[in-house]
Short mmCIF file of C-alpha atoms and ligand atoms in Angstrom, two decimals:
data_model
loop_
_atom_site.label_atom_id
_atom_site.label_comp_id
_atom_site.label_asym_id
_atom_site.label_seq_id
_atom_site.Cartn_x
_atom_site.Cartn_y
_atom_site.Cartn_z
CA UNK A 1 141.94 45.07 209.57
CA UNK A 2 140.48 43.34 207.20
CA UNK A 3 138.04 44.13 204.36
CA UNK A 4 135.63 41.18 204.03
CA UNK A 5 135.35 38.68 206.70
CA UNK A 6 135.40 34.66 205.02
CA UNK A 7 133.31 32.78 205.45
CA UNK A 8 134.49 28.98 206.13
CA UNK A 9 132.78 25.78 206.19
CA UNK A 10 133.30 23.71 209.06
CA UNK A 11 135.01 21.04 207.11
CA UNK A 12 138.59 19.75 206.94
CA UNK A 13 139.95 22.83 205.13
CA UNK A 14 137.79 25.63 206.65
CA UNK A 15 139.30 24.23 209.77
CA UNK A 16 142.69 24.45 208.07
CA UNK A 17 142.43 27.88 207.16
CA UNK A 18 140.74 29.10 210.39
CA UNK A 19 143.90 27.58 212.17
CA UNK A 20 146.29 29.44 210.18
CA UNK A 21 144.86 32.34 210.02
CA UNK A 22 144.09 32.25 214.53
CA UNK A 23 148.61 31.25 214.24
CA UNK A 24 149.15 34.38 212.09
CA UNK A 25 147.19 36.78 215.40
CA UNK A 26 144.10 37.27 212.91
CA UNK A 27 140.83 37.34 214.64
CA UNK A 28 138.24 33.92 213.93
CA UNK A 29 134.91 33.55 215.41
CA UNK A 30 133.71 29.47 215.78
CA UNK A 31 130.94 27.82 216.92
CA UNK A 32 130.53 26.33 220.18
CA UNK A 33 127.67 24.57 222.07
CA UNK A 34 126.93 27.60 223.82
CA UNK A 35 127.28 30.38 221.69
CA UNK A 36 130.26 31.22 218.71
CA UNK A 37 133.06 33.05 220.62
CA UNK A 38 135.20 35.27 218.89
CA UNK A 39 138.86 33.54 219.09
CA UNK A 40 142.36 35.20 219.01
CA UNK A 41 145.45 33.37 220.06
CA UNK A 42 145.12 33.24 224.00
CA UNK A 43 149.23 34.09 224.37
CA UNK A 44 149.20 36.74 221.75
CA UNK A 45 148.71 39.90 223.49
CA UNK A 46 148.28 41.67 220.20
CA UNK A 47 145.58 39.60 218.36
CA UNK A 48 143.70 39.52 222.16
CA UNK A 49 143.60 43.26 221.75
CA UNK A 50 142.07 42.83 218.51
CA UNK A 51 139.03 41.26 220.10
CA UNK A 52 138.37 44.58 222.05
CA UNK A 53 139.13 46.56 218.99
CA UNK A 54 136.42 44.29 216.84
CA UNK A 55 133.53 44.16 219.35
CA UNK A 56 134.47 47.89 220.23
CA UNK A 57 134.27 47.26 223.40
CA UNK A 58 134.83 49.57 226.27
CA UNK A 59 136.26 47.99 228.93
CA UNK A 60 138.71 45.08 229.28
CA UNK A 61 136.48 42.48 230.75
CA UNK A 62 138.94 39.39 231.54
CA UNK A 63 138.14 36.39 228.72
CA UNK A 64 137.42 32.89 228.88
CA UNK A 65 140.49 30.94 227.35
CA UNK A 66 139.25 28.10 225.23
CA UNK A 67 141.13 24.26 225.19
CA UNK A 68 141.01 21.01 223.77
CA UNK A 69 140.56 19.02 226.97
CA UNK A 70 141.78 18.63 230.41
CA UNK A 71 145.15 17.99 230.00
CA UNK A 72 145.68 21.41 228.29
CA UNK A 73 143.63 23.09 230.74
CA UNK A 74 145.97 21.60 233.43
CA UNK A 75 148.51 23.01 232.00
CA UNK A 76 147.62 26.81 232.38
CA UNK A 77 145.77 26.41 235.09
CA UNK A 78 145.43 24.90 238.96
CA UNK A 79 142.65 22.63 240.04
CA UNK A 80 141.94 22.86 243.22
CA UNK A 81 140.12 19.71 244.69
CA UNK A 82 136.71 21.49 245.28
CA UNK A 83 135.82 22.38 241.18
CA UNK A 84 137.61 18.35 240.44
CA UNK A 85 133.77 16.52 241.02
CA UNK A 86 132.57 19.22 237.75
CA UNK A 87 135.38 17.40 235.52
CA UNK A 88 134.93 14.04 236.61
CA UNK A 89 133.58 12.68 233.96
CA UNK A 90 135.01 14.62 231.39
CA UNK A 91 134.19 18.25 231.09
CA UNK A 92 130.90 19.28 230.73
CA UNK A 93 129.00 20.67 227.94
CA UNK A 94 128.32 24.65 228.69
CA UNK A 95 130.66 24.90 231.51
CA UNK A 96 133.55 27.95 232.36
CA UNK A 97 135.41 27.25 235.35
CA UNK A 98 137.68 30.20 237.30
CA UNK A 99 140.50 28.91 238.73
CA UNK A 100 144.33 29.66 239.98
CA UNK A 101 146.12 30.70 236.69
CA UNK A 102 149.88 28.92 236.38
CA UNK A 103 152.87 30.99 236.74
CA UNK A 104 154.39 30.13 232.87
CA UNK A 105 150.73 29.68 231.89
CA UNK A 106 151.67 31.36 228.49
CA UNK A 107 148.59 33.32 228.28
CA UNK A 108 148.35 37.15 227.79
CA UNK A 109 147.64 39.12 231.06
CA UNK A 110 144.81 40.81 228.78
CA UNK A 111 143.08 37.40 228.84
CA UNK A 112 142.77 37.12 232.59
CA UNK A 113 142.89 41.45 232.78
CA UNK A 114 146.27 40.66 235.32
CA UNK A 115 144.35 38.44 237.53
CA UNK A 116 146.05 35.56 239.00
CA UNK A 117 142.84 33.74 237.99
CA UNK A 118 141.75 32.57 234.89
CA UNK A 119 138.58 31.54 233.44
CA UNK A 120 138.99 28.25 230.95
CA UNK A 121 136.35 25.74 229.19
CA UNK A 122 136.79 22.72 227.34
CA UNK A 123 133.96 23.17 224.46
CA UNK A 124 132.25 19.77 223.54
CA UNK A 125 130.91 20.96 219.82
CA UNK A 126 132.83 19.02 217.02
CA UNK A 127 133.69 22.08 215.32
CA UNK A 128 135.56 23.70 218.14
CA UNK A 129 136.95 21.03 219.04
CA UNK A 130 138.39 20.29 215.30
CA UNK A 131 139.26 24.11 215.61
CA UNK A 132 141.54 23.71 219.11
CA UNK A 133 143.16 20.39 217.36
CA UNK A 134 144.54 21.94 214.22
CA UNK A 135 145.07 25.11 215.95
CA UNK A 136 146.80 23.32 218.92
CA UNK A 137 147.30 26.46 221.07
CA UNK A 138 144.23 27.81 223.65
CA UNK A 139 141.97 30.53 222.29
CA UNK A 140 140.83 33.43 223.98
CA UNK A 141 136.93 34.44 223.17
CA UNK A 142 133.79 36.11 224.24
CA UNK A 143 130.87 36.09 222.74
CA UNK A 144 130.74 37.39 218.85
CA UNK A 145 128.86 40.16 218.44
CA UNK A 146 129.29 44.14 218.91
CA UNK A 147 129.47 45.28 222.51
CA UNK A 148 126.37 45.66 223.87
CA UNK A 149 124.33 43.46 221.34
CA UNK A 150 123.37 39.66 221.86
CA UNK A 151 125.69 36.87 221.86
CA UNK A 152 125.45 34.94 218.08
CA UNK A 153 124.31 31.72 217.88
CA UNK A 154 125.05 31.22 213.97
CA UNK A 155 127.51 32.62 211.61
CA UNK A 156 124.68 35.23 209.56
CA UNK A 157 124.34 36.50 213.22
CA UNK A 158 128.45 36.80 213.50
CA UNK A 159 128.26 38.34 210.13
CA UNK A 160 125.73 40.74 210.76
CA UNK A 161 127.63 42.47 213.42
CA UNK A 162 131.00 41.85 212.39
CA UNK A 163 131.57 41.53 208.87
CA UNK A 164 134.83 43.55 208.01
CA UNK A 165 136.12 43.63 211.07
CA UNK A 166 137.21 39.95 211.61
CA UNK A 167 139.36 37.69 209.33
CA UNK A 168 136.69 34.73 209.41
CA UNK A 169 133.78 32.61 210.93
CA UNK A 170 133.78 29.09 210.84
CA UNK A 171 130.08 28.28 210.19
CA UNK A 172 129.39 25.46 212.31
CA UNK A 173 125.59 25.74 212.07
CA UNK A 174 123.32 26.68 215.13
CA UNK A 175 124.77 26.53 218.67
CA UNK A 176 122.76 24.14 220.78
CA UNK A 177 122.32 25.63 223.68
CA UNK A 178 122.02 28.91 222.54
CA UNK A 179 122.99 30.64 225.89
CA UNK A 180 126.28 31.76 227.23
CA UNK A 181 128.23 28.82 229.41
CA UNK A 182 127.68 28.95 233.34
CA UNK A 183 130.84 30.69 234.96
CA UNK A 184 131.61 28.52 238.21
CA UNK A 185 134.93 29.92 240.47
CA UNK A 186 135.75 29.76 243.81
CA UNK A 187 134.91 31.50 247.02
CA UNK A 188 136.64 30.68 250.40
CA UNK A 189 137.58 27.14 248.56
CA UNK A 190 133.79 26.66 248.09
CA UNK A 191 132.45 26.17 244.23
CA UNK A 192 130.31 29.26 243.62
CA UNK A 193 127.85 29.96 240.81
CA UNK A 194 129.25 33.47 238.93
CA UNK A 195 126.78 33.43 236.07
CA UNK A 196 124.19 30.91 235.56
CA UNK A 197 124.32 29.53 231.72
CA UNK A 198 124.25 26.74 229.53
CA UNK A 199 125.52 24.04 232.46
CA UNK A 200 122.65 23.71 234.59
CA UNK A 201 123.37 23.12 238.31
CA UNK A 202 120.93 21.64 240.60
CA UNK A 203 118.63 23.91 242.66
CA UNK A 204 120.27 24.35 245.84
CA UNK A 205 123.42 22.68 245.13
CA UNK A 206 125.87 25.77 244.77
CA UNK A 207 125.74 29.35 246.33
CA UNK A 208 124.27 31.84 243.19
CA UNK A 209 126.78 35.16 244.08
CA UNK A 210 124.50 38.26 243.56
CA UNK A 211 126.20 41.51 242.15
CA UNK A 212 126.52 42.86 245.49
CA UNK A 213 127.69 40.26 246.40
CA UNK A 214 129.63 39.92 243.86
CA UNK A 215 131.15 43.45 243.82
CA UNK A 216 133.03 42.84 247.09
CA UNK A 217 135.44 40.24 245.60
CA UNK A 218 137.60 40.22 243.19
CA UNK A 219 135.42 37.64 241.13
CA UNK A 220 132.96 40.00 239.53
CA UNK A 221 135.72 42.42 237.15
CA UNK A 222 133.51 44.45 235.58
CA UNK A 223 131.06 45.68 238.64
CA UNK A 224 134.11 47.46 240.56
CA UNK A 225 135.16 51.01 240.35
CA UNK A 226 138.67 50.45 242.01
CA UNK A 227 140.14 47.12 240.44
CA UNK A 228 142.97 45.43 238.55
CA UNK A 229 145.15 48.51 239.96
CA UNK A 230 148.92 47.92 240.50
CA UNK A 231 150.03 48.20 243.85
CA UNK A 232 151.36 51.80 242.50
CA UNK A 233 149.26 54.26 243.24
CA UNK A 234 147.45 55.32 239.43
CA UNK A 235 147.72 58.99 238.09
CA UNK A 236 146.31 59.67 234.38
CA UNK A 237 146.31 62.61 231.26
CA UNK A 238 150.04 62.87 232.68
CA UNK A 239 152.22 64.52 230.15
CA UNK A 240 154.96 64.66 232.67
CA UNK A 241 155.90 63.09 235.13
CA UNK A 242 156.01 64.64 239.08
CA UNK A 243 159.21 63.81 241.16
CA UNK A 244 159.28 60.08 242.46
CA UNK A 245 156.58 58.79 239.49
CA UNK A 246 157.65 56.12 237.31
CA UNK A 247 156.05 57.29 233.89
CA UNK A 248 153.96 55.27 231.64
CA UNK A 249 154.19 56.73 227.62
CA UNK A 250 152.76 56.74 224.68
CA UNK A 251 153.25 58.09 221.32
CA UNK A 252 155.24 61.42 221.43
CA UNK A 253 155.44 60.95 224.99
CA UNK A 254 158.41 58.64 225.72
CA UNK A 255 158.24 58.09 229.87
CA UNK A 256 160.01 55.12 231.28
CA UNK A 257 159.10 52.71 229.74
CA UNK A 258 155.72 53.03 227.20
CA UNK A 259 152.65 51.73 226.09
CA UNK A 260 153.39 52.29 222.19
CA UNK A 261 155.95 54.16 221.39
CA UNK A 262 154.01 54.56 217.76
CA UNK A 263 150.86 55.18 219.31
CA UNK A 264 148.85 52.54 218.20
CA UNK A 265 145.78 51.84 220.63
CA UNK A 266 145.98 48.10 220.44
CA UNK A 267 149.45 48.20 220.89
CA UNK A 268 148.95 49.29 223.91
CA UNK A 269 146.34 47.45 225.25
CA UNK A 270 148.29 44.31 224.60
CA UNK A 271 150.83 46.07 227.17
CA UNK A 272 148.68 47.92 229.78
CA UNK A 273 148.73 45.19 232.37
CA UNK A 274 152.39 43.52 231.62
CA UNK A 275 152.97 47.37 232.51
CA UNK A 276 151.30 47.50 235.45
CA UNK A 277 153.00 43.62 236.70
CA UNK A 278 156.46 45.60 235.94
CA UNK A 279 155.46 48.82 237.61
CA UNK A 280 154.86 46.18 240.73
CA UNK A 281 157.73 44.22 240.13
CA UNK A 282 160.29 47.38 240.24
CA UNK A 283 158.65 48.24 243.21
CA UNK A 284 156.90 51.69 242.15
CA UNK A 285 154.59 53.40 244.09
CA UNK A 286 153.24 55.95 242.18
CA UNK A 287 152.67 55.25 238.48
CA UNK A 288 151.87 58.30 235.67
CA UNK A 289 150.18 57.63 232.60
CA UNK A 290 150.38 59.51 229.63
CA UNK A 291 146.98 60.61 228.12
CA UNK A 292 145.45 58.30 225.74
CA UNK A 293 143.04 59.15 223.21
CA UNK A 294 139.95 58.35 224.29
CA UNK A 295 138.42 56.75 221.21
CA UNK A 296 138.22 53.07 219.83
CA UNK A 297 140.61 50.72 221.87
CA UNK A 298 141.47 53.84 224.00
CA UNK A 299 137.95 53.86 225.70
CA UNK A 300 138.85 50.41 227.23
CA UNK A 301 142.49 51.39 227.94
CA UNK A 302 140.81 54.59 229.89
CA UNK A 303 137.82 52.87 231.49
CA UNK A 304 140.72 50.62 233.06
CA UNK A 305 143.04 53.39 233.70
CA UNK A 306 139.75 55.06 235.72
CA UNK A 307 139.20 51.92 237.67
CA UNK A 308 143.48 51.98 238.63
CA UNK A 309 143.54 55.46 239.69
CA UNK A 310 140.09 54.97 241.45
CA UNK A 311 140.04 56.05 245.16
CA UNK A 312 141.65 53.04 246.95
CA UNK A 313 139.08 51.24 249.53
CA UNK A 314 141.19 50.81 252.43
CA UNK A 315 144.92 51.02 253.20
CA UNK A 316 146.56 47.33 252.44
CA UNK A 317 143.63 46.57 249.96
CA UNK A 318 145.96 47.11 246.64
CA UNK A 319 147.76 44.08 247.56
CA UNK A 320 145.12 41.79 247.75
CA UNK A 321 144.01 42.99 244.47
CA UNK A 322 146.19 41.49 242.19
O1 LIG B 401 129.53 30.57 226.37
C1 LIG B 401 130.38 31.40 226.68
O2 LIG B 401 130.80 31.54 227.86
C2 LIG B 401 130.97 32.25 225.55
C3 LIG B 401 131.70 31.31 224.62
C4 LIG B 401 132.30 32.02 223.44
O3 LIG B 401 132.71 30.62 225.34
N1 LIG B 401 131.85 33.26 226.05
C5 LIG B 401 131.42 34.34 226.77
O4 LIG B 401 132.44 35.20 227.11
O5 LIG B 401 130.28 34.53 227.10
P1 LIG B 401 132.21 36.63 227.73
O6 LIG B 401 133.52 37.37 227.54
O7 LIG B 401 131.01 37.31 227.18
O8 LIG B 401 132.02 36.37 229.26
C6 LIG B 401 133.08 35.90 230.05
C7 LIG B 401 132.79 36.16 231.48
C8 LIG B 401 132.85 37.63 231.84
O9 LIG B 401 131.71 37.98 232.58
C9 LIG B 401 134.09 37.74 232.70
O10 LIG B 401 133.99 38.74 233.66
C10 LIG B 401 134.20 36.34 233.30
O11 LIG B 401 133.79 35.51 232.26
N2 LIG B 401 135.57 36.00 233.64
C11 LIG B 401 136.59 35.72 232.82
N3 LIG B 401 137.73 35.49 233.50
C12 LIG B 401 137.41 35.64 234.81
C13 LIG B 401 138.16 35.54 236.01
N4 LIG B 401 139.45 35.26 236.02
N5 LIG B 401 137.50 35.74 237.16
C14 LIG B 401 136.19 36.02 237.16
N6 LIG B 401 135.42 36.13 236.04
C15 LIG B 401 136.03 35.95 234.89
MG1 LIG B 402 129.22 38.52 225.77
#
């Protein structure tokens, strides 16, 4: 990690630098019109796991993966014909939309948390936009700040909570809108408000899903106890494994296949849900996880773990989780 965070002007070689140093998996935060995001290389499992490790943040929410325009965005991601009247005329300013992720999207699976959605913006601020050029890959970010603090709408506020723990912030002056961008996905094919933002929508226009409302689709991650589980059936703190369970390591503990065989927490987060994709892909039906500590990274890796090994809603739901 490393020791003092630089600081870098939004010009021609602070854009440079922040560039190389997102290509090398080193963690940037940049400005955007909403609020500055905290960027790591969207297909680099290992810098994404970074991002929880920075904010210290318990729980692997999925991200929103950052691109230059709409072509790019096409590229990892399907648009169905109901969200096409948002991008009309170019993307908007302060807008996230969820939609079918690609198969060979590219991205890590802890971007979209193994969903088969993802959630992707175009930013509109020069700065980010100079930043996705030279960079030329998409960038995965939430907000920059701790977890569980406000979102950072200048670099002092990005250095304030994160100084040490990031390689850089691009200081692009004060975000203009100042709020986070509004999350729009589908529901039943319909365009559905997820979180209202910076993009305003017209009163009455769109369907605003409440949390309970929320919480009985797969749209709202963070709000469900059982979610993101493998079609396996999730058992944790298992040092060995019982007759017929494919066993997930880590560390000392070797299983089938493992999380880290060195036992480093991020690591392992990069891997948790390619694990859980190949648990499902060989078939396996009950999956045992070694313990991991829970501390750091390894609170999220748990909090996750909880939700797979949650009590299962009905029989047949697993398989429409994914
Ligand atoms: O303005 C913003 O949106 C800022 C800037 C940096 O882009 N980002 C931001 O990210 O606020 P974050 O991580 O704080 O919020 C992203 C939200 C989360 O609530 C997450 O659950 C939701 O997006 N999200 C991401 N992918 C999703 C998906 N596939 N389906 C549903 N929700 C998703
Ligand atoms: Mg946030």
């Amino acid at each position: 990690m490393p020791e003092e965070t630089e600081r870098l002007a939004a010009d021609e070689a602070g854009i440079t630098r922040a560039a190389e140093l997102l290509a090398s998996g080193a963690l940037v935060a940049f400005p955007t019109e909403t609020v500055y995001g905290l960027g790591a290389d969207a297909r680099n499992g290992l810098a994404v796991a970074g991002i929880y490790e920075a904010k210290g943040r318990p729980s692997f929410n999925p991200l929103i993966t950052h691109v230059r325009d709409i072509g790019r965005a096409r590229e990892i991601a399907r648009f169905p014909e109901a969200v096409l009247p948002f991008i009309r005329n170019g993307w908007p300013a302060g807008l996230t939309l969820v939609v079918p992720l690609r198969e060979r999207s590219g991205i890590s699976s802890l971007v979209t948390a193994g969903l088969s959605t993802v959630a992707i913006r175009v930013p509109v601020w020069p700065p980010a936009k100079a930043l996705l050029k030279a960079f030329g890959g998409p960038i995965a970010a939430p907000s920059a700040n701790p977890s569980g603090r406000i979102s950072s709408t200048t670099a002092d506020h990005v250095m304030t909570g994160l100084n040490g723990r990031i390689a850089a912030v691009l200081d692009g002056g004060v975000s203009s809108a100042g709020i986070e961008s509004t999350i729009i996905g589908l529901r039943d094919e319909e365009p559905v408000v997820l979180r209202e933002g910076a993009f305003v929508v017209p009163d009455g226009v769109l369907r605003v899903t409440s949390p309970a409302d929320a919480s009985s689709h797969v749209d709202s991650p963070g709000q469900l106890a059982s979610h993101y589980a493998p079609s396996g059936l999730v058992r944790m703190n298992a040092r060995v494994a019982e007759p017929g369970e494919w066993h997930l390591g880590f560390g000392d503990i070797k299983g089938n296949a493992t999380l880290s065989h060195d036992g480093d927490l991020r690591e392992a987060a990069a891997r948790l849900f390619a694990a859980f994709h190949e648990a499902d892909a060989r078939g396996v039906e009950r999956i045992a996880v070694a313990p991991i500590p829970d501390h750091e990274l390894g609170r999220a890796i748990n909090d996750r773990l909880r939700r797979a090994a949650a009590p299962r809603p009905s029989p047949g739901h697993a398989g429409q989780r994914r």
